[in-house]
Coordinates of C-alpha atoms and ligand atoms in Angstrom, one line a residue:
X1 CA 103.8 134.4 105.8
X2 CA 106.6 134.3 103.3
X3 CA 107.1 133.8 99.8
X4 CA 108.6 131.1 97.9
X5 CA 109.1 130.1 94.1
X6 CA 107.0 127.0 92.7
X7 CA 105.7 125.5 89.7
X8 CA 101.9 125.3 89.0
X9 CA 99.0 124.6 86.9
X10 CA 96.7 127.1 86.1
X11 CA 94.0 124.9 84.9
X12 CA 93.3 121.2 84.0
X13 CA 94.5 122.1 80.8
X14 CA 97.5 124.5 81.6
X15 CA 101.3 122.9 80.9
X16 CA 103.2 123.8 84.4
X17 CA 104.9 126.8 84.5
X18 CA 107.2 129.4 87.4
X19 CA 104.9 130.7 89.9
X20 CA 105.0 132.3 93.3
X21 CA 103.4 130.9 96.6
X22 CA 103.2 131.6 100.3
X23 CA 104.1 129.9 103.2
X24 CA 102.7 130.0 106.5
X25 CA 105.8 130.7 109.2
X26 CA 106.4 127.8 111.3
X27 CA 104.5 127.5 114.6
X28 CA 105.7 126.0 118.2
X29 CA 105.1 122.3 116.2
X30 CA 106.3 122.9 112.7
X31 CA 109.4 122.2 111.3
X32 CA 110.7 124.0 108.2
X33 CA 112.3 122.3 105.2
X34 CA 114.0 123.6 101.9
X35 CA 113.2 121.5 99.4
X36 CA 116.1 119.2 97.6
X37 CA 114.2 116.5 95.8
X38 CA 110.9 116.1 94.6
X39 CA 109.9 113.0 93.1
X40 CA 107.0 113.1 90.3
X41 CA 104.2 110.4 91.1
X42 CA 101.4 109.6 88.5
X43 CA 98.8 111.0 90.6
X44 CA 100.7 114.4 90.9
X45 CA 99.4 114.2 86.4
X46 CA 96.0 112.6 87.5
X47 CA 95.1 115.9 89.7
X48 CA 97.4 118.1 87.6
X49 CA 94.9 117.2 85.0
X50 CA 91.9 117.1 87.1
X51 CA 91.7 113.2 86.6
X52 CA 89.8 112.4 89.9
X53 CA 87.2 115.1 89.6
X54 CA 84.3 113.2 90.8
X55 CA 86.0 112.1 94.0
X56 CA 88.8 114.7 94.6
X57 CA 88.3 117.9 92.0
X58 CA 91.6 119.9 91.8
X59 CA 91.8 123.7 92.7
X60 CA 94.1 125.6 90.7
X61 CA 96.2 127.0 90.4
X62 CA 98.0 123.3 91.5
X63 CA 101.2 122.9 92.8
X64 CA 101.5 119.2 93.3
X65 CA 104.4 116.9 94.6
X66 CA 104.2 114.6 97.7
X67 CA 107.5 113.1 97.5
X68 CA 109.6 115.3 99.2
X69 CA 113.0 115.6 100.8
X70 CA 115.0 118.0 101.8
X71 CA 116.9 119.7 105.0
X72 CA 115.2 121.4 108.1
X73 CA 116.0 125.0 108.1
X74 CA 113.9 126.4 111.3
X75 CA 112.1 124.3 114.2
X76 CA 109.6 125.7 116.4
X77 CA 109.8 126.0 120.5
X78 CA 108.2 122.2 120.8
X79 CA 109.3 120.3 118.3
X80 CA 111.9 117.4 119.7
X81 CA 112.3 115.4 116.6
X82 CA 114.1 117.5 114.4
X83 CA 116.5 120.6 114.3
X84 CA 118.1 122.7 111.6
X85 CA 120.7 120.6 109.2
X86 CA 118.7 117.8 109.6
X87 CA 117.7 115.7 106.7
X88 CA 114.1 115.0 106.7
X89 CA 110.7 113.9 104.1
X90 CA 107.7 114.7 103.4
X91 CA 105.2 112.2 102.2
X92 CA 101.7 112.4 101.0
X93 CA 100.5 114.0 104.5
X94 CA 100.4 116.7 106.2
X95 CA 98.1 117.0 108.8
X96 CA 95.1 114.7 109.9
X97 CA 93.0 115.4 113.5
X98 CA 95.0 113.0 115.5
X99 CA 92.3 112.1 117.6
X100 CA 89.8 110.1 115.5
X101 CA 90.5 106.2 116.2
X102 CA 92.5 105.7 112.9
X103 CA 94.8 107.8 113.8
X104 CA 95.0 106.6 117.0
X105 CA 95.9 103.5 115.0
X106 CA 98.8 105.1 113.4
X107 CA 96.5 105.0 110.3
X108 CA 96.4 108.6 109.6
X109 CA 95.8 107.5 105.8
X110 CA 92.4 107.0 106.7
X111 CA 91.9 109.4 108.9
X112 CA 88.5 111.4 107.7
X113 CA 90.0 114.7 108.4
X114 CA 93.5 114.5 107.0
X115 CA 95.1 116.9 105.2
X116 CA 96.8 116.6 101.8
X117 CA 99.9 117.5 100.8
X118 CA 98.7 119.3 97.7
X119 CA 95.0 120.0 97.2
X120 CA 93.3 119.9 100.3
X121 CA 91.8 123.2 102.8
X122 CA 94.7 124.8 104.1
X123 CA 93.7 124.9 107.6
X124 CA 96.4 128.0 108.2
X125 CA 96.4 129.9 105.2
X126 CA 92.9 129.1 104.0
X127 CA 92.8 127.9 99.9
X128 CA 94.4 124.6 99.3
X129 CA 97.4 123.0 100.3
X130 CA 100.9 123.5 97.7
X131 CA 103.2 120.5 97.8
X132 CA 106.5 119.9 96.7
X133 CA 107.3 121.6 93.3
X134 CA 108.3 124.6 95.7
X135 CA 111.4 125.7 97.3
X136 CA 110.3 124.8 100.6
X137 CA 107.5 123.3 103.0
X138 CA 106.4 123.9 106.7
X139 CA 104.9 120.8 108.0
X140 CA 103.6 119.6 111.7
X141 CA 106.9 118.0 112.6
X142 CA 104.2 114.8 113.4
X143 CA 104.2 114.6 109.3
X144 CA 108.0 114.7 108.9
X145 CA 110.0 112.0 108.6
X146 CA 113.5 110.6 109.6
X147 CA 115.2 110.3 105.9
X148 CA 118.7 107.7 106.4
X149 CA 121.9 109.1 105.9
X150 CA 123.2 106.2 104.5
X151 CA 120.9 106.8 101.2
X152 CA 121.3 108.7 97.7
X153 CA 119.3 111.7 98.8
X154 CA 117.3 112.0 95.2
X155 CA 116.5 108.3 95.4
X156 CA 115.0 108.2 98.7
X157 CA 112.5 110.9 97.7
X158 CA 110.0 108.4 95.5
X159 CA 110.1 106.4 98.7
X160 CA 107.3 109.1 100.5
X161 CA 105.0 108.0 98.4
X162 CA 105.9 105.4 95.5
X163 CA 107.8 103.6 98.4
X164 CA 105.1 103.1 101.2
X165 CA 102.4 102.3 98.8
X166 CA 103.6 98.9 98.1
X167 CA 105.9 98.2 101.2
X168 CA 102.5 98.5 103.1
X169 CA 99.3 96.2 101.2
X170 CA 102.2 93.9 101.2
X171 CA 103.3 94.2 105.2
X172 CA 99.3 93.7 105.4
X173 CA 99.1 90.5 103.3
X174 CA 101.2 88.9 105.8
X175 CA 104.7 87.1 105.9
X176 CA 105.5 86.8 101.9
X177 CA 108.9 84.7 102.2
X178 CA 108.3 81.5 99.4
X179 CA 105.1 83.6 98.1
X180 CA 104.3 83.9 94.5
X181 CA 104.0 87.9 93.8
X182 CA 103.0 89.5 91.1
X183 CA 103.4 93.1 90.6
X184 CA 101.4 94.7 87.5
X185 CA 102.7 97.3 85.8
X186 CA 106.3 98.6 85.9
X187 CA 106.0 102.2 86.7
X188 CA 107.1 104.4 89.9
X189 CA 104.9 102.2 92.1
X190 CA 105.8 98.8 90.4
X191 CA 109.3 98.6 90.7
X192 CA 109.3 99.7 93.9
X193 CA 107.0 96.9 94.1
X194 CA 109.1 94.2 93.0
X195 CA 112.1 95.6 95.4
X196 CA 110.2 94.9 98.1
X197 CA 108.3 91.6 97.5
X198 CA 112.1 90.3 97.1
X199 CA 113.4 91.6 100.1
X200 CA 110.1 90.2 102.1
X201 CA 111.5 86.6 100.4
X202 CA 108.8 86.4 97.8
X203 CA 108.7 84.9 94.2
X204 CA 108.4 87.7 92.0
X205 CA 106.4 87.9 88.6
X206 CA 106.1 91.0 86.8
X207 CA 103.3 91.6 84.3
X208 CA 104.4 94.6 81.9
X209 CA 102.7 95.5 78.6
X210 CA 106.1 97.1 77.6
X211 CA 108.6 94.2 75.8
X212 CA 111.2 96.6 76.1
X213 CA 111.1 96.7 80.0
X214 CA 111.8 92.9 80.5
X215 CA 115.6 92.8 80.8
X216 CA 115.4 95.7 83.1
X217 CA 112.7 93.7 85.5
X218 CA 115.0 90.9 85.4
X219 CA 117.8 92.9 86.5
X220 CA 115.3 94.4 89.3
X221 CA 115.5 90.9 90.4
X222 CA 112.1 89.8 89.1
X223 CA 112.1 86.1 88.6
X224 CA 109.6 85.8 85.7
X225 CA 108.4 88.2 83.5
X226 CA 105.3 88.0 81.4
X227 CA 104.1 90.4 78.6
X228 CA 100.7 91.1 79.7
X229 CA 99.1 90.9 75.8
X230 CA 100.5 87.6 75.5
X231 CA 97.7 85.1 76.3
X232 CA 99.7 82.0 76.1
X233 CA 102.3 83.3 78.8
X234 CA 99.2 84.7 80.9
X235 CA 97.5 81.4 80.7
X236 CA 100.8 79.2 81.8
X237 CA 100.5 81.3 84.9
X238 CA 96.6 81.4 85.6
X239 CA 95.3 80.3 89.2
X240 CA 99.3 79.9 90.6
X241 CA 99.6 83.6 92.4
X242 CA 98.8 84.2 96.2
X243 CA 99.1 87.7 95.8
X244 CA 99.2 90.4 93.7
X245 CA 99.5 94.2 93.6
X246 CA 97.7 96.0 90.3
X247 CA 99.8 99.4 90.4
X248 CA 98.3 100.1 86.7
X249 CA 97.4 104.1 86.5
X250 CA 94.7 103.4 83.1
X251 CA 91.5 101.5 82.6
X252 CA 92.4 97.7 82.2
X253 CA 90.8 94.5 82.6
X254 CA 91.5 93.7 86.3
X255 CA 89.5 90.6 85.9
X256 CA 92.7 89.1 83.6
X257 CA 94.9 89.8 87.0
X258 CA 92.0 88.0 89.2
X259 CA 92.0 85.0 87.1
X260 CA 95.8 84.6 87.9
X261 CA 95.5 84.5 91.5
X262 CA 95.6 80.8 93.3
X263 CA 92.1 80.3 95.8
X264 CA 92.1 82.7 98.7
X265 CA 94.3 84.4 96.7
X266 CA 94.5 88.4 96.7
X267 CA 94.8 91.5 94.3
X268 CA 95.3 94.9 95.9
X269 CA 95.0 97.8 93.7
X270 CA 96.7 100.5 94.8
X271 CA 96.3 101.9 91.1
X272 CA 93.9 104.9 90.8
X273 CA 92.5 105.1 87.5
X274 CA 90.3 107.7 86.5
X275 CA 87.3 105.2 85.2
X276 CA 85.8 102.4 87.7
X277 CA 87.1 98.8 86.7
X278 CA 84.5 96.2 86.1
X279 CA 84.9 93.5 87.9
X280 CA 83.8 89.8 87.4
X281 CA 82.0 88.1 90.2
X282 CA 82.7 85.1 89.0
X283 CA 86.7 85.6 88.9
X284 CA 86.2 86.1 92.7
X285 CA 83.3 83.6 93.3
X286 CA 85.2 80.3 92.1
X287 CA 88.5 80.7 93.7
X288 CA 87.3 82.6 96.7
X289 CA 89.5 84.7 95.9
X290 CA 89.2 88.7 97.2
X291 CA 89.8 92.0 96.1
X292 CA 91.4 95.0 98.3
X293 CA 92.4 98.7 97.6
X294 CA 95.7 100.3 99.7
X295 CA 96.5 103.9 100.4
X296 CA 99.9 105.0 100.9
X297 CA 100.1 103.9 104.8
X298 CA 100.0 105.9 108.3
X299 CA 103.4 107.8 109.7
X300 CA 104.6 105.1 111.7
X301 CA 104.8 102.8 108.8
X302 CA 106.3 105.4 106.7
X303 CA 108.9 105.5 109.1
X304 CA 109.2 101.8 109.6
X305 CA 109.6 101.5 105.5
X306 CA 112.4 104.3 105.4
X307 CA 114.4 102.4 108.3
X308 CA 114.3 98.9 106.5
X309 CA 115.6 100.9 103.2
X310 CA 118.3 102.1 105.3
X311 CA 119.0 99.1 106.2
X312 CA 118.7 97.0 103.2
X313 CA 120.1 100.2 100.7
X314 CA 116.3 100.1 99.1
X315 CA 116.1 103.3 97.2
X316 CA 113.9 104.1 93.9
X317 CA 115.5 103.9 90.3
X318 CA 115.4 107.7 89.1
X319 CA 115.6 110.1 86.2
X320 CA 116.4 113.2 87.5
X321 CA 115.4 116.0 85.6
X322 CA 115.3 120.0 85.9
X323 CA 112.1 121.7 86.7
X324 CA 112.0 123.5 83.7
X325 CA 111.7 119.7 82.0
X326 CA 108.6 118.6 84.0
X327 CA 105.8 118.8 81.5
X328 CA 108.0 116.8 78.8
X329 CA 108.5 114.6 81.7
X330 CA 104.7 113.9 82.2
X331 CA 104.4 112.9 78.6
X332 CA 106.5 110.5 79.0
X333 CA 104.9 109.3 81.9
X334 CA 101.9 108.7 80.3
X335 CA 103.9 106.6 77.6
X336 CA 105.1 104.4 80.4
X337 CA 108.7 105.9 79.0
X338 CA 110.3 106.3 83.0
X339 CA 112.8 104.2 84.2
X340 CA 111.3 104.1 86.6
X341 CA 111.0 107.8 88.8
X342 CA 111.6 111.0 87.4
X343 CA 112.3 113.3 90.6
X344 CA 113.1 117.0 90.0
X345 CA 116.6 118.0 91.2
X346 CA 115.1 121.2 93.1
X347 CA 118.4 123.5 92.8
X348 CA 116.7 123.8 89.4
X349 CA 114.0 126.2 90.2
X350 CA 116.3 128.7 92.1
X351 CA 118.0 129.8 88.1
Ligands
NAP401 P1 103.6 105.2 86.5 O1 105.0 105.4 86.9 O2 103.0 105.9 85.3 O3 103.4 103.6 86.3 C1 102.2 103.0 85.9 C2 102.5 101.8 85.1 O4 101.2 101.2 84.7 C3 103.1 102.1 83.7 O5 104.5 102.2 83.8 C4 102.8 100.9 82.9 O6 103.6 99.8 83.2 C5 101.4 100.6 83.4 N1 100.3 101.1 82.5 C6 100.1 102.4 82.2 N2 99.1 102.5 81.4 C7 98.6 101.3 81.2 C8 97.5 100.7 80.5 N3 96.7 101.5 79.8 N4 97.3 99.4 80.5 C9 98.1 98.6 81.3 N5 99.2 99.1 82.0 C10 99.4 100.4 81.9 O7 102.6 105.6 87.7 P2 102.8 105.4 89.3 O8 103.3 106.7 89.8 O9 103.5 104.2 89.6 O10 101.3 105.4 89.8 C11 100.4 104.3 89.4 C12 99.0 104.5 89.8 O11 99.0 104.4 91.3 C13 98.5 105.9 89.5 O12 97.1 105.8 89.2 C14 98.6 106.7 90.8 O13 97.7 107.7 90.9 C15 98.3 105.6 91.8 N6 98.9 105.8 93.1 C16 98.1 105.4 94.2 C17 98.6 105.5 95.5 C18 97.9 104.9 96.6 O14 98.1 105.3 97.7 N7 97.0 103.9 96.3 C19 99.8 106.2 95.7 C20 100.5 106.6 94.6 C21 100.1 106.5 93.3 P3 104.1 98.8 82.1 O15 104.9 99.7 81.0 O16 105.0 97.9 82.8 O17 102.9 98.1 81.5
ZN402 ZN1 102.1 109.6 94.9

């Protein structure tokens, strides 16, 4: 084991503050990574804060962050993929069991005995997992991925997590070219959202309830925008969408997003708020229209969504900000004030 600086909450109720952790050294599959960039994802605040209690209760102290990247500093004896210098990521997994039939699928997101990146069993140290807020991370090199070169470094970090979570309900949905999208909610996950609905070919409408983010979703590329407490705008659109991703982090009437899709239409939420939603048969009934959830999305995938950012120069819009600034920064998170990823430049913590 070895010690490392991080940040951490004590308690659901604790700002974050400088702590110290350990890490386990790396064995004959782990590869180990310092830490450069860390992006900040809502549900890093909603476990933080001990949001998800009922499903997923947060043990402190928490040291959260699953949108890591950084470059490989050891390797051990049998790992082929990576060696030191190497950039590499880290997404929202770490682990999983690798023989169950999801993963076996590649869909290690649903794998029943996965392992977090922050708050889950340590399975080597015992106690929980510590993610990214930390100067560095030993991870199954299974876990890690390829990061492209061609990239800004601190904008390719929201794309572990912020990044897959919409490139994959969408890959799922099917081919989207002539589609009519609509992302809700302009936030981490949203405009990475609209980035990729355009470079699948779609339509894009984005439904905000922040006026003051409208140019900035045009200049995203969105073709329409529509203030969501508008009811005249929401109506003109009502019935036309085929499909449309909810990213919204708060309670909220889903059954206003239902109403806009076409028949056979679909919403996935991949938004996880704290409260269920209630939902409106009769939105789904007349329309036959359904409703999905998404998680993130298996390595492979990840992998296969960092190669087409390469290719298409996809990275995340960021506000980078020093460690020492992160609670201020979840504040403003909460006020929908991002624009539109805050990721932590890690050279800050080593002052
Ligand atoms: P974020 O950056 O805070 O964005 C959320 C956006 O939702 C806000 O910018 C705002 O957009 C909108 N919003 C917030 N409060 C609202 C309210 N009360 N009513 C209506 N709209 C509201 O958060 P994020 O990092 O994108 O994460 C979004 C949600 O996805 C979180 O719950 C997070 O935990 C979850 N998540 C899920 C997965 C998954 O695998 N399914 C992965 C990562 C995150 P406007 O200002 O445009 O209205
Ligand atoms: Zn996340």
């Amino acid at each position: 084991m070895y010690n490392i600086k991080a940040y951490s909450a004590a308690s659901a109720t604790s700002p974050l503050a400088s702590d110290r952790i350990s890490r386990r050294e790396t064995t004959e599959r782990d590869v180990q990574i310092e830490i450069l960039f860390c992006g900040i994802c809502h549900s890093d605040l909603h476990t933080v804060r001990n949001e998800w209690s009922s499903i997923m209760p947060t043990a402190y102290p928490c040291v959260p962050g699953h949108e890591i990247v950084g470059r490989v500093t050891k390797v051990g004896s049998a790992v082929t993929k990576f060696k030191p210098g190497d950039l590499a990521g880290v997404g929202c997994l770490v682990d999983s069991d690798q023989t169950c039939p999801n993963c076996k699928a590649g869909l290690e997101q649903l794998c029943p005995n996965q392992t977090l990146t922050f708050n889950s069993p340590d399975k080597h140290l015992g106690g929980i997992t510590y993610g990214g807020y930390s100067e560095s991370i030993v991870v199954d090199e299974h876990f890690v991925l390829r990061v492209p070169s061609n990239l800004n470094l601190a904008g390719v970090a929201p794309l572990l997590c912020a990044g897959i979570t919409t490139y994959s309900p969408m890959r799922r949905w099917g081919d989207l070219k002539g589609k009519k999208v609509g992302v809700v909610g302009l936030g981490g996950l949203g405009h990475m959202g609209v980035k990729f609905a355009l470079a699948f070919g779609a339509r894009v409408v984005v439904f905000t309830t922040s006026p003051s983010k409208k140019e900035d979703a045009l200049r995203l590329g969105a073709n329409e925008v529509i203030i969501s407490s508008n009811p005249e705008e929401m109506q003109k659109h009502a019935g036309s969408f085929d499909f449309i991703l909810d990213t919204i982090a708060a309670s909220h009437d889903i059954n206003a997003y239902i109403n806009m899709l076409a028949h056979d239409g679909n919403i996935t939420l991949v938004g996880a708020p704290e409260k269920p939603l209630a939902v409106s048969a009769f939105a789904l009934l007349f329309g036959r229209r359904s409703l999905s959830g998404s998680v993130i999305g298996g390595i492979a995938e990840t992998q296969e969504m960092l190669d087409f950012c390469g290719k298409h120069g996809i990275t995340s819009d960021i506000e980078l900000i020093k460690i020492q600034d992160i609670n201020e920064a979840y504040e403003r998170m909460l006020k929908s004030d991002v624009k539109y990823r805050f990721v932590i430049d890690m050279a800050s913590l080593k002052v």
